[in-house]
Structures are given as structure tokens and as C-alpha cells.
């Protein structure tokens, strides 16, 4: 492109959008890239403060910001995202379905460190609804070298930097433990909470049993639920260190792979996660799930529903962001709770 005086621009082709801002009325492109400047446009352009214009000049080694933005968008977007039209080198991505939003942090950092381009995304491992905004991509200059865009394509790799994993339809087994509930001493107020939270993600409580504090019976019930086709098993109660609380032992005796007993999250420190045959999650839910608005269960459940395996290292990383402030008006997931992983 080349810079010329606006008064001499009649017949030339604009190589960038020119924005008009009228407070309280509009902020939009008055002239679009590719527009051929006419005699009538000159006074308007001057009124927009454009005494000089960038117009296209022949050359095959450069890309316009909008063309480069298409490349950058393609590096970020997976199949379950909608995109906006390109405007001033910017494209925004939104969720095409309910699901779990994921970010490859290392590759995102590489792209944003490359220069002359940017990708701004919401936190990864966040549950989103259809239509939610996910990210925005933008080319910084008006034109950029083709060679640079090719280099960033190689740097980013073949898989999208951002992804949206749709939730799967799952059947849950809930095993309620505790002598106080089994013998009718108190009402079970835990199971309705778990069932409601499962419903937030389209899962159903397809199997439920109440058992006393007997680890052998709980182990048998877990294995029976899996044999009957449960996609996940949730054990409520019996998760503290009291002698009568035997749920952790019961889960361990299924020979499931123990990911973690305990998590740096409040509420939710006594949470347990295991995988049976490395595919079926078994969770021990602490009592806080029953009475706190948001807990470790709210952080873990979206990933379980999206078939996104959780590691011990990831749970440990929740120490930063794992402290719920218990706000009077809860805005989760649009808050800092759980944003450490």
C-alpha cells in the first residue's frame, strides 16, 4: 500500500476500513476496504480527519488485515464454534452449543508472543452456553507479511488452539451413605442437590441407593452400578476422616485408579476422584456440595460431562483460584472461582 493525499485519492482503492464515530449514534465503518474513492467522498473523508489515505499498491508479499485475520481465526476455531464476519482485522468466536471451553495455553502464548497479531480468549475449562462469547482474534497492522502468517501457522500446529467440547448424555449412579440417613434418623437432603446439578448439564440420575457406613457394601454397590451401565458414580457422605466415614476406602477397594483424595479448593477440600478402568469416573462428594452454592463439584462436573480426563496435577493447580468468595449474587462461571487450571 502507499500513502497519498486524500484530495488526490479519486479513483484509488482503499486498503482498510475507515471508521466514523458519532457519539451516541454510531461507531461503524463509513468506508470499507476495497471502496473506490469518488469525488463526492473527499469532503466526507476530510471531515473524518483523513488528510491522507492508504491505498492499494501492487505487491504479492503482503496480506490485508482482513485476509490475515481469516488465517488467524482458522488456527483458533474448532467445529463447535460460530464466527463473526471479519471487520477491521477482527473476528469473534461464539459457542455453537453448550459445552466445555478449552484453551491450549502454551500455543496461545506462542501466537501472542509472535507479534503483530493477538488472540484474546476467556479462561479455559469454563462451562459455556450456546451463544456465549469465547474469543476474539485480531491483526494489529493494516497489512502483514504473508511470510509471517505462514510462520505462525507452522508455529501453531494443526490442531485448533481453542476448542469447545460438547457435553455427552450420561447416566449417573448416586450412592448415598450414612447410618443417620439409612436408619431414617434424618432426611436425605444431599441427593436432590446432586440431581439438580446433574440436570444443569443434561445428565440423569438413573440409579440410586442408600447404604449404611459399611465400606464393603458401598464397594459392591459401585461395581454393580458400573455393571448396570452407569457412566459415572457419585458417592455422597462419609468423606471426612472420622472413623465411621468409610467412603474413600470403599472407592479404593474397587481397584479404580485414584487420581486424588483431597483438592486445594474451598468449598471442597475432601473431594475424591478416581477412574474405574481409566474411563468411568467415581467421585466422593464432601458435605459442602449439599449446602454451598458452588464447590469443587461445579468445577469438575463440566469436564466429566465433556469426557475430558482430569489429572492430579490439574487438581493441584486449583490452589490459585480455588477459593470461592461466596458472593451474595453468584455469577459463576463468570468469576475467578476455579480459573487456576
Short mmCIF file of N, CA, C and O in Angstrom, two decimals, residues 1-3 14-19 31-33 50 52-56 62-69 86-90 116-117 138-146 149:
data_model
loop_
_atom_site.label_atom_id
_atom_site.label_comp_id
_atom_site.label_asym_id
_atom_site.label_seq_id
_atom_site.Cartn_x
_atom_site.Cartn_y
_atom_site.Cartn_z
N UNK A 1 0.85 -1.18 0.00
CA UNK A 1 0.00 0.00 0.00
C UNK A 1 0.90 1.25 0.00
O UNK A 1 2.08 1.18 0.33
N UNK A 2 0.32 2.36 -0.36
CA UNK A 2 1.07 3.61 -0.34
C UNK A 2 0.20 4.71 0.26
O UNK A 2 -1.03 4.65 0.22
N UNK A 3 0.86 5.72 0.80
CA UNK A 3 0.18 6.84 1.44
C UNK A 3 0.09 8.00 0.45
O UNK A 3 1.09 8.40 -0.15
N UNK A 14 -9.26 1.89 -1.48
CA UNK A 14 -8.88 1.87 -0.06
C UNK A 14 -8.41 0.48 0.35
O UNK A 14 -9.01 -0.53 -0.02
N UNK A 15 -7.36 0.44 1.14
CA UNK A 15 -6.86 -0.86 1.60
C UNK A 15 -7.21 -1.11 3.07
O UNK A 15 -6.69 -2.04 3.68
N UNK A 16 -8.07 -0.28 3.65
CA UNK A 16 -8.51 -0.51 5.03
C UNK A 16 -9.84 0.18 5.24
O UNK A 16 -10.21 1.09 4.50
N UNK A 17 -10.58 -0.28 6.24
CA UNK A 17 -11.84 0.37 6.61
C UNK A 17 -11.55 1.72 7.26
O UNK A 17 -10.53 1.91 7.91
N UNK A 18 -12.46 2.66 7.09
CA UNK A 18 -12.36 3.96 7.75
C UNK A 18 -13.61 4.12 8.61
O UNK A 18 -14.74 4.07 8.10
N UNK A 19 -13.39 4.29 9.91
CA UNK A 19 -14.48 4.30 10.87
C UNK A 19 -14.99 5.71 11.13
O UNK A 19 -14.22 6.67 11.21
N UNK A 31 -16.40 3.84 5.30
CA UNK A 31 -15.90 3.34 4.02
C UNK A 31 -15.20 2.00 4.27
O UNK A 31 -14.40 1.88 5.20
N UNK A 32 -15.50 1.00 3.43
CA UNK A 32 -14.93 -0.33 3.59
C UNK A 32 -13.71 -0.52 2.71
O UNK A 32 -13.55 0.13 1.67
N UNK A 33 -12.87 -1.45 3.14
CA UNK A 33 -11.74 -1.86 2.31
C UNK A 33 -12.23 -2.25 0.92
O UNK A 33 -13.25 -2.93 0.77
N UNK A 50 -9.26 12.51 7.85
CA UNK A 50 -8.36 11.77 6.98
C UNK A 50 -7.79 12.69 5.91
O UNK A 50 -8.33 12.81 4.81
N UNK A 52 -4.84 12.11 4.76
CA UNK A 52 -4.07 11.17 3.95
C UNK A 52 -4.74 9.80 4.02
O UNK A 52 -5.41 9.47 5.02
N UNK A 53 -4.56 9.00 2.98
CA UNK A 53 -5.15 7.67 2.91
C UNK A 53 -4.10 6.66 2.50
O UNK A 53 -3.17 6.97 1.75
N UNK A 54 -4.29 5.43 3.00
CA UNK A 54 -3.51 4.31 2.48
C UNK A 54 -4.32 3.64 1.38
O UNK A 54 -5.48 3.25 1.59
N UNK A 55 -3.75 3.51 0.22
CA UNK A 55 -4.42 2.87 -0.90
C UNK A 55 -3.55 1.73 -1.41
O UNK A 55 -2.33 1.68 -1.16
N UNK A 56 -4.21 0.81 -2.12
CA UNK A 56 -3.51 -0.39 -2.57
C UNK A 56 -2.46 -0.05 -3.62
O UNK A 56 -2.66 0.75 -4.52
N UNK A 62 2.43 -9.21 0.67
CA UNK A 62 1.71 -8.69 1.82
C UNK A 62 0.25 -9.15 1.81
O UNK A 62 -0.31 -9.42 0.75
N UNK A 63 -0.34 -9.21 2.99
CA UNK A 63 -1.76 -9.53 3.15
C UNK A 63 -2.47 -8.39 3.84
O UNK A 63 -1.94 -7.79 4.78
N UNK A 64 -3.69 -8.11 3.38
CA UNK A 64 -4.53 -7.15 4.09
C UNK A 64 -4.92 -7.73 5.44
O UNK A 64 -4.98 -8.95 5.63
N UNK A 65 -5.22 -6.85 6.41
CA UNK A 65 -5.55 -7.29 7.76
C UNK A 65 -6.71 -8.28 7.79
O UNK A 65 -6.72 -9.23 8.58
N UNK A 66 -7.72 -8.08 6.94
CA UNK A 66 -8.87 -8.98 6.93
C UNK A 66 -8.51 -10.36 6.41
O UNK A 66 -9.00 -11.38 6.92
N UNK A 67 -7.66 -10.42 5.39
CA UNK A 67 -7.24 -11.71 4.86
C UNK A 67 -6.37 -12.46 5.87
O UNK A 67 -6.50 -13.67 6.04
N UNK A 68 -5.51 -11.73 6.53
CA UNK A 68 -4.67 -12.35 7.56
C UNK A 68 -5.51 -12.79 8.75
O UNK A 68 -5.23 -13.82 9.38
N UNK A 69 -6.56 -12.03 9.07
CA UNK A 69 -7.44 -12.39 10.19
C UNK A 69 -8.12 -13.73 9.95
O UNK A 69 -8.36 -14.50 10.89
N UNK A 86 -15.56 -10.80 9.31
CA UNK A 86 -14.32 -10.09 9.60
C UNK A 86 -14.55 -8.59 9.46
O UNK A 86 -15.25 -8.13 8.56
N UNK A 87 -13.99 -7.83 10.40
CA UNK A 87 -14.18 -6.39 10.40
C UNK A 87 -12.96 -5.74 11.01
O UNK A 87 -12.61 -6.02 12.16
N UNK A 88 -12.30 -4.90 10.23
CA UNK A 88 -11.11 -4.19 10.69
C UNK A 88 -10.08 -5.15 11.27
O UNK A 88 -9.45 -4.91 12.29
N UNK A 89 -9.91 -6.29 10.60
CA UNK A 89 -8.92 -7.26 11.02
C UNK A 89 -9.30 -8.09 12.22
O UNK A 89 -8.47 -8.81 12.78
N UNK A 90 -10.58 -8.04 12.64
CA UNK A 90 -11.02 -8.73 13.85
C UNK A 90 -12.13 -9.72 13.55
O UNK A 90 -13.03 -9.45 12.76
N UNK A 116 2.39 -8.56 16.12
CA UNK A 116 1.51 -8.05 15.07
C UNK A 116 0.19 -8.81 14.94
O UNK A 116 -0.52 -8.64 13.96
N UNK A 117 -0.12 -9.63 15.92
CA UNK A 117 -1.40 -10.35 15.94
C UNK A 117 -1.73 -10.71 17.37
O UNK A 117 -0.86 -10.75 18.23
N UNK A 138 -7.32 -10.77 16.25
CA UNK A 138 -7.12 -9.53 15.50
C UNK A 138 -5.69 -9.43 14.98
O UNK A 138 -4.74 -9.84 15.65
N UNK A 139 -5.58 -8.88 13.79
CA UNK A 139 -4.30 -8.49 13.24
C UNK A 139 -4.07 -7.03 13.62
O UNK A 139 -4.96 -6.20 13.46
N UNK A 140 -2.87 -6.70 14.11
CA UNK A 140 -2.61 -5.36 14.63
C UNK A 140 -2.38 -4.34 13.50
O UNK A 140 -3.04 -3.30 13.49
N UNK A 141 -1.48 -4.57 12.54
CA UNK A 141 -1.27 -3.57 11.49
C UNK A 141 -2.31 -3.69 10.38
O UNK A 141 -3.11 -4.64 10.35
N UNK A 142 -2.33 -2.74 9.47
CA UNK A 142 -3.27 -2.77 8.35
C UNK A 142 -2.90 -3.85 7.34
O UNK A 142 -3.78 -4.43 6.69
N UNK A 143 -1.61 -4.10 7.18
CA UNK A 143 -1.14 -5.17 6.30
C UNK A 143 -0.04 -5.92 7.03
O UNK A 143 0.61 -5.38 7.93
N UNK A 144 0.17 -7.17 6.65
CA UNK A 144 1.17 -8.00 7.31
C UNK A 144 1.81 -8.92 6.27
O UNK A 144 1.17 -9.30 5.28
N UNK A 145 3.05 -9.28 6.49
CA UNK A 145 3.75 -10.13 5.53
C UNK A 145 3.12 -11.51 5.44
O UNK A 145 2.81 -12.13 6.45
N UNK A 146 2.96 -12.00 4.19
CA UNK A 146 2.47 -13.36 4.00
C UNK A 146 3.39 -14.36 4.69
O UNK A 146 2.94 -15.35 5.28
N UNK A 149 2.55 -14.84 8.34
CA UNK A 149 1.35 -15.65 8.59
C UNK A 149 1.64 -17.13 8.35
O UNK A 149 1.10 -17.99 9.05
#
